[in-house]
Coordinates of C-alpha atoms and ligand atoms in Angstrom, one line a residue:
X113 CA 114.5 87.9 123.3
X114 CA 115.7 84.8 121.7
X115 CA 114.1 82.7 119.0
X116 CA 115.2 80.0 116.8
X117 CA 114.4 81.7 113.8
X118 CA 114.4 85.9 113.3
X119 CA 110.5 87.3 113.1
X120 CA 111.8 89.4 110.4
X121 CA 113.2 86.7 107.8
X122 CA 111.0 85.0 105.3
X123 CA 110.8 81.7 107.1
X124 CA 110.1 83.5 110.7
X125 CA 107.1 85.5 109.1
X126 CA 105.5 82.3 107.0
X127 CA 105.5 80.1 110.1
X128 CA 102.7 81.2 112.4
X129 CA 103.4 81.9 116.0
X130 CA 104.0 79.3 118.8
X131 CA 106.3 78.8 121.5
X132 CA 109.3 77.9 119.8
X133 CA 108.8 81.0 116.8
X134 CA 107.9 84.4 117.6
X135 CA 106.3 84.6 113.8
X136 CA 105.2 88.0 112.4
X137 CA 103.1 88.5 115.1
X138 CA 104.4 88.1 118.5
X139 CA 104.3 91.9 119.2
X140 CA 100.7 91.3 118.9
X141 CA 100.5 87.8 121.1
X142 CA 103.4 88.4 123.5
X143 CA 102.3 92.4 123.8
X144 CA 102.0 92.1 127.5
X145 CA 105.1 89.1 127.6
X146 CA 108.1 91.0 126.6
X147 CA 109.2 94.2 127.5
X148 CA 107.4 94.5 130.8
X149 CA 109.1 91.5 132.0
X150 CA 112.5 92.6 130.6
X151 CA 112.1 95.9 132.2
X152 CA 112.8 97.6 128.9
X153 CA 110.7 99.7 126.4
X154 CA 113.9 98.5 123.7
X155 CA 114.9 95.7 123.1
X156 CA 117.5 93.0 121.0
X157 CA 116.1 90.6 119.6
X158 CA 118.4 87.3 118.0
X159 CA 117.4 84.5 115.9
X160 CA 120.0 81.7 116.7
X161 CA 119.7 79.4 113.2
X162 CA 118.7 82.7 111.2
X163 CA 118.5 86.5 111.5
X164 CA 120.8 89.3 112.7
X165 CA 120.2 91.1 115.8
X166 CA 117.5 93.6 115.7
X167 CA 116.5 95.9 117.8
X168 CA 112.9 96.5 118.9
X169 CA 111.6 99.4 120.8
X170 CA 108.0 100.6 122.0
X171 CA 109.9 104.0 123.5
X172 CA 108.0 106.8 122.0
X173 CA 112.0 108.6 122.7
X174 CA 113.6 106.3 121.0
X175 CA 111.0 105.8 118.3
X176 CA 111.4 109.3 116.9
X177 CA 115.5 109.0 117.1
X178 CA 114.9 106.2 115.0
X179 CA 112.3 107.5 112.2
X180 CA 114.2 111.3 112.2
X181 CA 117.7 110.4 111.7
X182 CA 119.2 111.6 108.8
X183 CA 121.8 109.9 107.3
X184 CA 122.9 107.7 109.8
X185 CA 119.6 105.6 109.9
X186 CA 117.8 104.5 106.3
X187 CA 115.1 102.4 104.9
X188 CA 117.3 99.6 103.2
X189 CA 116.7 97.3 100.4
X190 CA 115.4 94.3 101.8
X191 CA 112.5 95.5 103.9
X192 CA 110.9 98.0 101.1
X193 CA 111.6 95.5 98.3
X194 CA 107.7 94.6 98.3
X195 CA 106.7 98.5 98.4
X196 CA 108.9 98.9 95.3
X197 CA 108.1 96.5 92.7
X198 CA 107.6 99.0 90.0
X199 CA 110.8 100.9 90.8
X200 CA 111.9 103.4 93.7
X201 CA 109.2 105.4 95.5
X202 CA 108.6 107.6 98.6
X203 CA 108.2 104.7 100.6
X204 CA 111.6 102.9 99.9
X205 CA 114.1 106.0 99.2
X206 CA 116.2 107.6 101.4
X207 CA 118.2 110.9 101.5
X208 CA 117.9 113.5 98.2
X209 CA 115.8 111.3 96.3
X210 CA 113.2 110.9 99.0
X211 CA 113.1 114.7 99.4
X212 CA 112.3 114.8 95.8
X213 CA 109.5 112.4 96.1
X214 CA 108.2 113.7 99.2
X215 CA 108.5 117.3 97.5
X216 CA 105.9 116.4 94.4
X217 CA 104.0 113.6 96.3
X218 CA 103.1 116.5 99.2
X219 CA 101.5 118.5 96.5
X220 CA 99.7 115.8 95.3
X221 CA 98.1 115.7 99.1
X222 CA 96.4 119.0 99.0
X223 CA 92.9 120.3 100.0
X224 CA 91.0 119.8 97.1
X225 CA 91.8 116.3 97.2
X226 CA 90.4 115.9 100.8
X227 CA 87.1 118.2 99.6
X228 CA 87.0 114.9 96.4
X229 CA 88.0 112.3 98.9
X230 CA 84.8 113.2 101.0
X231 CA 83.0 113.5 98.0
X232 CA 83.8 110.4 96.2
X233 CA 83.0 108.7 99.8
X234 CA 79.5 110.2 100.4
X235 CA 78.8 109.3 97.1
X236 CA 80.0 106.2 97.0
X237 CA 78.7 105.5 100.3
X238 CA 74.9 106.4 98.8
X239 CA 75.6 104.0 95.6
X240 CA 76.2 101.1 98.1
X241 CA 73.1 101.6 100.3
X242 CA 70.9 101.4 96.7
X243 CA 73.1 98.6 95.7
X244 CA 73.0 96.4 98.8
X245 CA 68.9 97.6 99.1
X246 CA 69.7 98.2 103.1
X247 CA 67.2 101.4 102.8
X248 CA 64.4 98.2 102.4
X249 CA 65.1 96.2 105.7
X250 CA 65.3 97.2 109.3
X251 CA 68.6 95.1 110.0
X252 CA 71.4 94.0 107.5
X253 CA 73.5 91.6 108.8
X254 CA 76.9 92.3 107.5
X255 CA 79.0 88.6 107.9
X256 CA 81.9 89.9 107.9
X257 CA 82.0 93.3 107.7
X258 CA 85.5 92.4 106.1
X259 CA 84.4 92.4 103.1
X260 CA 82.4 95.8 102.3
X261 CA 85.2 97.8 104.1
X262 CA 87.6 96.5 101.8
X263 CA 85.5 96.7 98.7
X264 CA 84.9 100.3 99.8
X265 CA 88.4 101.4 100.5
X266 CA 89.5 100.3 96.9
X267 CA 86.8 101.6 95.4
X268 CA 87.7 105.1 96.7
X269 CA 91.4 104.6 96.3
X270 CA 90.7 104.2 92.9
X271 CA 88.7 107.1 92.1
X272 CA 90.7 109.2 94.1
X273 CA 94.2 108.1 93.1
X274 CA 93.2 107.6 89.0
X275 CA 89.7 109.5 89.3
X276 CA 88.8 105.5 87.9
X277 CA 85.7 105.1 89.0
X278 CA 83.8 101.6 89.1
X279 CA 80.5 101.1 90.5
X280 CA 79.5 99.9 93.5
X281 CA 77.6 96.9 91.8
X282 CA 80.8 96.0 89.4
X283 CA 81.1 92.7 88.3
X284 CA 82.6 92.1 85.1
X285 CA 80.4 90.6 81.9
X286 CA 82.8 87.7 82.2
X287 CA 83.9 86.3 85.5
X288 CA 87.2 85.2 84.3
X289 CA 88.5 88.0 82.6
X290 CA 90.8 90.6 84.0
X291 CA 89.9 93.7 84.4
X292 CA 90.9 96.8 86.4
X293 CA 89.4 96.2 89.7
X294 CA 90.1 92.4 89.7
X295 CA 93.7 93.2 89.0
X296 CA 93.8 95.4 91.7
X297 CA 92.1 93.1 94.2
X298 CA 94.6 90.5 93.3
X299 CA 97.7 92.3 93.0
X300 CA 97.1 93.5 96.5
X301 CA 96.5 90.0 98.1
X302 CA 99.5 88.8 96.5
X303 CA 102.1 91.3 96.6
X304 CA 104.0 89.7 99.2
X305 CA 104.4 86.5 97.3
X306 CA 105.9 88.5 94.3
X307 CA 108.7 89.5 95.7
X308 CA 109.3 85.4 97.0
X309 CA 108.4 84.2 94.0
X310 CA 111.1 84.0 91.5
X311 CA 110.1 85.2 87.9
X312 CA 110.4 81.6 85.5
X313 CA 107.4 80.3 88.1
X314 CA 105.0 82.5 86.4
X315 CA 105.1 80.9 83.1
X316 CA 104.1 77.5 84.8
X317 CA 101.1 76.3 84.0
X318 CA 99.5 76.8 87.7
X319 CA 96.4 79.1 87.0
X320 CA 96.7 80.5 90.4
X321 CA 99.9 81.8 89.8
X322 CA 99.0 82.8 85.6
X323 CA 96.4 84.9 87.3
X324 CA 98.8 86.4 89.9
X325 CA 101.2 87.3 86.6
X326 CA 97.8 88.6 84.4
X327 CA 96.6 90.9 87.6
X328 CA 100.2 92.6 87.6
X329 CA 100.5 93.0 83.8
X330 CA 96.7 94.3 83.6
X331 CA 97.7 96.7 86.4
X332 CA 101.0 97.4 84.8
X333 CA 99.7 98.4 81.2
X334 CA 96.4 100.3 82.8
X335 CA 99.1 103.0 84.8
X336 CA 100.9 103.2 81.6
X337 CA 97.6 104.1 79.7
X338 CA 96.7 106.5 81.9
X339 CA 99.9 108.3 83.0
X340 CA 100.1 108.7 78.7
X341 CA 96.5 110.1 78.6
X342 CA 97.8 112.8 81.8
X343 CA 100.2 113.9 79.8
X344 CA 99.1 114.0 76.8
X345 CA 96.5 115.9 78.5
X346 CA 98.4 118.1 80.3
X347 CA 100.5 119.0 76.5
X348 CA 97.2 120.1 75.3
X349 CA 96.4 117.0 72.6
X350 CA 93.1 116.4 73.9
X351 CA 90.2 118.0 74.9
X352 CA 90.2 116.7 78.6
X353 CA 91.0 119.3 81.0
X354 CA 94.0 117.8 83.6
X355 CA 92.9 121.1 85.4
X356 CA 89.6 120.3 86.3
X357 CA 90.5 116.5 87.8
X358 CA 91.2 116.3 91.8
X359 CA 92.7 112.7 91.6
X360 CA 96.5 112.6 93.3
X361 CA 97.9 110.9 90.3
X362 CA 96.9 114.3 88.6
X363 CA 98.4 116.8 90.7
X364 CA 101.4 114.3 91.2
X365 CA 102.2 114.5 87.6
X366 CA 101.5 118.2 86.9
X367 CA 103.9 118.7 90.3
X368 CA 106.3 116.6 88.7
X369 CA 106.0 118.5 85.7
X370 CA 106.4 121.7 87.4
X371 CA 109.9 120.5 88.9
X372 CA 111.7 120.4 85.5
X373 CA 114.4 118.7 85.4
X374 CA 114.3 117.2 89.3
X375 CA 111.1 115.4 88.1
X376 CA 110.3 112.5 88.6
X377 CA 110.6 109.3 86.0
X378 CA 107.7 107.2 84.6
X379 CA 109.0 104.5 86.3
X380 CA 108.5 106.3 89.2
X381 CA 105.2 107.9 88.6
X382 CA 103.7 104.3 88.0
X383 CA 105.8 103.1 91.3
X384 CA 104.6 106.2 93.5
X385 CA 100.8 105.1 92.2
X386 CA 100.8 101.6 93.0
X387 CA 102.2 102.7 96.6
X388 CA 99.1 105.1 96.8
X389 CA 97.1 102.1 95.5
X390 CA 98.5 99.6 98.2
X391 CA 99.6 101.7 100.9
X392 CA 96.0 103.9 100.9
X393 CA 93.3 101.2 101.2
X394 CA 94.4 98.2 103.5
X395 CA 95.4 99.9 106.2
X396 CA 92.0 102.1 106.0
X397 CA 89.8 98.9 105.7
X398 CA 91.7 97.4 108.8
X399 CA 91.2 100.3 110.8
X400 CA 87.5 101.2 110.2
X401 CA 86.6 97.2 110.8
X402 CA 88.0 97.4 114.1
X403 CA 86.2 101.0 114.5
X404 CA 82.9 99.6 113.9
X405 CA 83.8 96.3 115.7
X406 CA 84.6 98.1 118.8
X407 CA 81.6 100.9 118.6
X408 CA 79.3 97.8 118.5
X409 CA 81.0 97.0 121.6
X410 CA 81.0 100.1 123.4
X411 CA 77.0 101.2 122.9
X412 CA 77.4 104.3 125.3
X413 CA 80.4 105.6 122.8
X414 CA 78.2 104.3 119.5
X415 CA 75.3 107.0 120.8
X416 CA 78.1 109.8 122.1
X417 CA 79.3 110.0 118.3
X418 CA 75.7 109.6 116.9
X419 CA 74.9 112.6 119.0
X420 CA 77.8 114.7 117.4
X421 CA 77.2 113.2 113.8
X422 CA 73.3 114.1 114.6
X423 CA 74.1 117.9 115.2
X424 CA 75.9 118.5 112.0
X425 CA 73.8 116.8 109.7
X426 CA 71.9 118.3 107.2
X427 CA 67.9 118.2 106.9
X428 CA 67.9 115.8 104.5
X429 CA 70.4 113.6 106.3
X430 CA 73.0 114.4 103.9
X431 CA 76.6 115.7 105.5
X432 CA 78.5 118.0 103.8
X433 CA 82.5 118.4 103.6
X434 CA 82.2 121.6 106.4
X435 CA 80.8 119.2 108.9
X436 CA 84.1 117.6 108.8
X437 CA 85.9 119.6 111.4
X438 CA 83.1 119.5 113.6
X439 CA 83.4 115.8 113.9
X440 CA 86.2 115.1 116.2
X441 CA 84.7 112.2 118.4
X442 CA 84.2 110.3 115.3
X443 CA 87.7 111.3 114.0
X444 CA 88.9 110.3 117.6
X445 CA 87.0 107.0 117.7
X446 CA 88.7 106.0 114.5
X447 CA 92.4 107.5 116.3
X448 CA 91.8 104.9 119.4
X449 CA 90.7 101.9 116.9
X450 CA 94.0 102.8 115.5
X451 CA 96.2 102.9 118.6
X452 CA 94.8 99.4 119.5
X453 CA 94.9 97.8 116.1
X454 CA 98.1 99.6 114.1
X455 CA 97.1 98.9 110.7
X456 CA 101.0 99.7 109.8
X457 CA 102.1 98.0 113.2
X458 CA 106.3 97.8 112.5
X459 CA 108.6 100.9 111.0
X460 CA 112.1 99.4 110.2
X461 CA 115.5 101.1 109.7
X462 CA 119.0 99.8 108.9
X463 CA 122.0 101.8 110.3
X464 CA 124.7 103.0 107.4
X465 CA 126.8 103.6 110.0
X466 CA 128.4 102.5 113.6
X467 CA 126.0 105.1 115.5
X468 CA 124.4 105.4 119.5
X469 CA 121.1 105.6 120.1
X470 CA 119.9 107.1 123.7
X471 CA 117.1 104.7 125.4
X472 CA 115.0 105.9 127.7
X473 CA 116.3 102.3 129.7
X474 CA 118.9 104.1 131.4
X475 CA 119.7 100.6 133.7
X476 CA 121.0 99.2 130.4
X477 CA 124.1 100.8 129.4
X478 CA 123.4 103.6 131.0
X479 CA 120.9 104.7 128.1
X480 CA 123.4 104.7 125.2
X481 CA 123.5 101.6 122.8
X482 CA 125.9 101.5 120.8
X483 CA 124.9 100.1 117.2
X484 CA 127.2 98.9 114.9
X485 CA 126.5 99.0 110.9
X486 CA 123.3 96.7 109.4
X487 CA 122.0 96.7 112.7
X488 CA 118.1 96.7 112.1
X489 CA 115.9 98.7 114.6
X490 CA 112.4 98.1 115.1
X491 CA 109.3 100.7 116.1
X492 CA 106.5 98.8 117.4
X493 CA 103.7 100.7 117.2
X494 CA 101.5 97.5 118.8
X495 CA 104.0 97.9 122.0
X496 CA 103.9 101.0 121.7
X497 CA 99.8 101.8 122.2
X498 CA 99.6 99.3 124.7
X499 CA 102.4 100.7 127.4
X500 CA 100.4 101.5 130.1
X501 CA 102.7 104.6 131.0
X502 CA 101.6 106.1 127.3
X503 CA 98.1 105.1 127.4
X504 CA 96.6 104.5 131.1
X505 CA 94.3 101.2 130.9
X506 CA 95.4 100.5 127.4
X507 CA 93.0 97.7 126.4
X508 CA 90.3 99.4 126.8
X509 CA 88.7 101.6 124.0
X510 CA 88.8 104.9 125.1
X511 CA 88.4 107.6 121.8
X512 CA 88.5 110.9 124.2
X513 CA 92.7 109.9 124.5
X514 CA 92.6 112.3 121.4
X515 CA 90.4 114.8 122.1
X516 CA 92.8 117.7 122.0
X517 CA 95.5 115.6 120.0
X518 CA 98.1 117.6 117.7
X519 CA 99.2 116.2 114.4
X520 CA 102.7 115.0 116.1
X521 CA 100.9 113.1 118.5
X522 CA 99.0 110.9 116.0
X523 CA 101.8 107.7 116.8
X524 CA 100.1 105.6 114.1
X525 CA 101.1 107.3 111.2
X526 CA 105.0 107.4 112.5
X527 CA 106.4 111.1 113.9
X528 CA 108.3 114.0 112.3
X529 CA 109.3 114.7 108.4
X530 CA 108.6 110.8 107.2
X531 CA 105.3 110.7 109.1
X532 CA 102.6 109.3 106.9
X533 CA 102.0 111.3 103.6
X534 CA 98.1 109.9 103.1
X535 CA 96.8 110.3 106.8
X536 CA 95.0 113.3 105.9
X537 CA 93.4 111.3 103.4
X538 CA 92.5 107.8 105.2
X539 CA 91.2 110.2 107.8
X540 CA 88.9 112.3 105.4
X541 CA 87.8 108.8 103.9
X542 CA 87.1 106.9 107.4
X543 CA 85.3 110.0 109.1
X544 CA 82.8 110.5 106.1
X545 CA 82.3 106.7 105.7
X546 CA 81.4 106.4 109.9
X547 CA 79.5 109.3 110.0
X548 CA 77.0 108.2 107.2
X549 CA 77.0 104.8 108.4
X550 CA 76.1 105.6 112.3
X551 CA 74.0 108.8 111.3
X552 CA 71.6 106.1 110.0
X553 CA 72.3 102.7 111.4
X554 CA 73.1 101.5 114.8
X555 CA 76.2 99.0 114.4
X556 CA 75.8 95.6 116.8
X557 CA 77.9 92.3 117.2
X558 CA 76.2 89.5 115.8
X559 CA 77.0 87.1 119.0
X560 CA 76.8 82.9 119.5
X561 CA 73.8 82.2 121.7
X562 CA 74.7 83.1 125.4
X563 CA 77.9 84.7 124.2
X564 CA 78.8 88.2 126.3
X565 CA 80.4 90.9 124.7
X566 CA 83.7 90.2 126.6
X567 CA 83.2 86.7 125.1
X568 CA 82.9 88.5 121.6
X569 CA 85.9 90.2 121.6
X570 CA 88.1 87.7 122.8
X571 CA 86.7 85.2 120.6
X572 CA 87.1 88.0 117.5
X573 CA 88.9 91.3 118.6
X574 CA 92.5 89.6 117.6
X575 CA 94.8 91.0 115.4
X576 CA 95.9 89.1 112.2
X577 CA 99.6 90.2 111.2
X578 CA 100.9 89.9 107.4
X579 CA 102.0 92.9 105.5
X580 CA 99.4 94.9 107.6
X581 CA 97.5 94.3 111.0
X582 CA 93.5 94.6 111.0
X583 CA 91.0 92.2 112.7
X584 CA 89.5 88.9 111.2
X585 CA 86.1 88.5 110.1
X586 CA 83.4 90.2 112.3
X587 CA 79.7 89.7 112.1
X588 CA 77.9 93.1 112.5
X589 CA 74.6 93.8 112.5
X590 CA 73.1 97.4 111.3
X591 CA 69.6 98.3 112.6
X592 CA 68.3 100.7 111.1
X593 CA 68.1 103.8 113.3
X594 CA 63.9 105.7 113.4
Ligands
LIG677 C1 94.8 104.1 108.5 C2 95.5 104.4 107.4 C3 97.0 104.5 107.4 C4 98.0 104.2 108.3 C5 97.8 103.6 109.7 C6 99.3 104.5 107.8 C7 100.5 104.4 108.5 C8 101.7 104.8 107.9 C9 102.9 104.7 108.7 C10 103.1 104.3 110.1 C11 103.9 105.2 107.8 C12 105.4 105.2 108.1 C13 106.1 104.0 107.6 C14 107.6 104.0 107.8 O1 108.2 105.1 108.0 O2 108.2 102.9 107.8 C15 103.3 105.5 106.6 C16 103.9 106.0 105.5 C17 103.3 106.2 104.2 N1 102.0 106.1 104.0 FE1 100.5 105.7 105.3 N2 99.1 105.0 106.5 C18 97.7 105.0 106.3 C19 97.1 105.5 105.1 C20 97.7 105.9 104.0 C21 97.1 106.4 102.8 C22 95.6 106.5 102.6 C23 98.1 106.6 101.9 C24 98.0 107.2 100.5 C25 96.9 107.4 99.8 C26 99.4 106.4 102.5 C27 100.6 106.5 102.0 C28 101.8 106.4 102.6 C29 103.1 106.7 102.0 C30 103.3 107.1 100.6 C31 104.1 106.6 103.0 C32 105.6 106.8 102.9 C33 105.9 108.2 103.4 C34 107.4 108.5 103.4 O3 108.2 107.6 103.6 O4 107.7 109.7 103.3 N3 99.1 105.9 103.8 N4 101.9 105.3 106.7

């Protein structure tokens, strides 16, 4: 594919899509445009004024080549720069050092923080129902549904990350002031703007951006605060028990402890937790608004999974951690609302190294492309779920595709040794939050008069691309179920 300007340069990703500029999210608007045209499942793709050649592919093949190659293939400066503004992390290291991170962050992610994630969720889920009164009226109109998914998934990433918790009714005694959970809602809006805009900017006096500067500083100092209290904690100053918490920043600074001298720095700590912050709550909002979005849609689905949800709840409607791996249709109902809206839709690589890839094109030399070093490759995962050959009639919502799934098949959270390190969690989270929603509610589309449900999902059902992919603003309805 050609384009003026390269999807993946600063200028190709602020201008929106049109003819003449693929933007960010062609993969989403050209999905059916591109590769099956071309004949190819990978592809080059050149800016002419601006951009290297990258290559793109939607080959499952190719896309674990890609994401498994050691050495030869890395995550490189420019394209984790964003993950990484409080130093080096899991996300944006490569080789040893990622090992390292990988090795304390995957104790961090252990089963007693998936027994508190589905605790802190249930309860959380309870506090908003009082909050928001829906126990009172027969049907809450939820317009959008954006917004409570959001609040929700940084609510729980907070308790669950920090063991923070703030309630579901927070507001702060004085609207202007910055505190920990408007920090946080800021600094995640904005974090792709940090890393455009240069430094001297902030000490302008533009409120927007003095706010932009406060949220990062309040967020800064509040990780500092508590990674001191940890370990002071953990050297036995005070009379909190680090033993008794089930928050990851916890076990990822007692693991880090553990390693001695192959810990990991402060700097690191406080960059590994904002990732957790950042990387563990968008994408779970996106996906569970296109889950309830499409289960609205698909009525016959809605009352399959109520069905399931109904035969593990407890007599006083409550659903207990155990129920959780008897609730596959809902686990697979969030699965296919993943597969059609990638929350993380784009996996790059840079090569350190001339190198050949095999394609499973083999008309195109022969299947071997030879890549020369700083060639950028491409997975996307929006390509991807919707090749026909992968995923038989792939627009429409079909959760049984992953029925019988095994954890390498789960595309969505990437393939192999760098496959994502929080999907246990987001799927603990999303499962506890649908079941408790559906057990009691049924979930409709609030529609324009003598709209159709095809109509609806045209009309809303579209992906918006930045730094992740989810679905724009969608009236729901809840009725409450008798
Ligand atoms: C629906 C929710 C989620 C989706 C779709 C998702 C998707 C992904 C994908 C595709 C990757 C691979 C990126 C790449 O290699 O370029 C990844 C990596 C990662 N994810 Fe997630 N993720 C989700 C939730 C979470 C949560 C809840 C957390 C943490 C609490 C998290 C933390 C991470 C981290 C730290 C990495 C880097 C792993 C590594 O490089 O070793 N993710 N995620």
């Amino acid at each position: 594919m050609r384009c003026v300007v390269h999807p993946i340069s600063a200028i190709g990703a602020i201008v929106p899509n049109f003819a003449l500029n693929p933007g960010l999210s062609w993969q989403w608007h050209w999905r059916n445009q591109v590769y099956e045209p071309l004949g190819a499942k990978t592809i080059s793709v050149l800016g002419w004024i601006l951009g290297d050649p990258t290559i793109y592919t939607t080959s499952m093949e190719v896309a674990r080549q890609i994401v498994n190659a050691r050495g030869q293939l890395e995550k490189s400066y420019e394209t984790t720069a964003i993950m990484a503004q409080w130093g080096p992390n899991l996300f944006s290291t490569n080789g040893d050092d990622w090992r390292r991170h990988r090795r304390i962050l995957g104790a961090a992610f252990n089963a007693d923080v998936y027994k508190f994630v589905w605790k802190e969720t249930a309860s959380l889920f309870d506090e908003m129902v009082e909050a928001e009164q829906w126990k009172k009226q027969p049907v809450v109109a939820l317009n959008p549904v954006n917004k409570l998914t959001t609040k929700f998934a940084l609510n729980i990433i907070s308790r669950c990350a920090f063991g923070n918790v703030f309630s579901w009714q927070y507001e702060s005694a004085q609207p202007e002031a910055m505190d920990f959970g408007k920090a946080l809602e800021i600094v995640a809006q904005s974090c792709l703007f940090r890393v455009i805009i240069p430094n001297w900017m902030y000490r302008l006096p533009i409120p927007l951006l003095r706010r932009m500067d406060a949220a990062y500083k309040t967020l800064g100092s509040f990780m500092a605060s508590v990674l001191a209290s940890r370990k002071s904690e953990m050297s036995g100053n005070t009379t909190e028990d680090n033993q008794s918490r089930h928050d990851l920043f916890s076990f990822m600074t007692s693991a880090s402890d553990d390693e001695g001298h192959a810990a990991m720095s402060d700097d690191e700590v406080i960059s590994n937790t904002f990732l957790m912050l950042f990387a563990g709550h968008d994408t779970t909002a996106h996906t569970l608004d296109a889950a309830i979005g499409l289960l609205a849609l698909y009525q016959d689905i809605q009352q399959e999974i109520y069905e399931e949800i109904k035969t593990v709840a407890l007599e006083d409607a409550s659903l207990p951690y155990d129920a959780y791996p008897k609730l596959h249709k809902t686990e697979a109902c969030f699965l296919e609302s993943l597969r059609l809206f990638p929350a993380a839709f784009l996996m790059v690589r840079t090569t350190t190294e001339d190198t050949v890839i095999t394609t499973d094109d083999p008309h195109i030399h022969g299947g071997r492309l030879p890549l020369s070093k700083g060639t950028m490759l491409a997975v996307d995962l929006i390509g991807m779920h919707y090749n026909a050959e992968y995923f038989p009639e792939p627009e429409e919502f079909k959760p049984s595709r992953w029925y019988d799934a095994r954890e390498n098949d789960l595309s969505m959270f990437s393939f192999g040794s760098r496959t994502c390190i929080g999907r246990r969690f987001a799927l603990t989270e999303a499962v506890c939050f649908l079941s408790h929603l559906l057990l009691s509610w049924r979930v409709e589309p609030i529609m324009r008069d003598g709209e159709t449900a095809a109509q609806w999902r045209k009309r809303l059902m579209v992906a918006d691309v930045s730094m992740t992919l989810g679905v724009k603003s969608l009236p729901i309805r809840l009725v409450a179920r008798v």
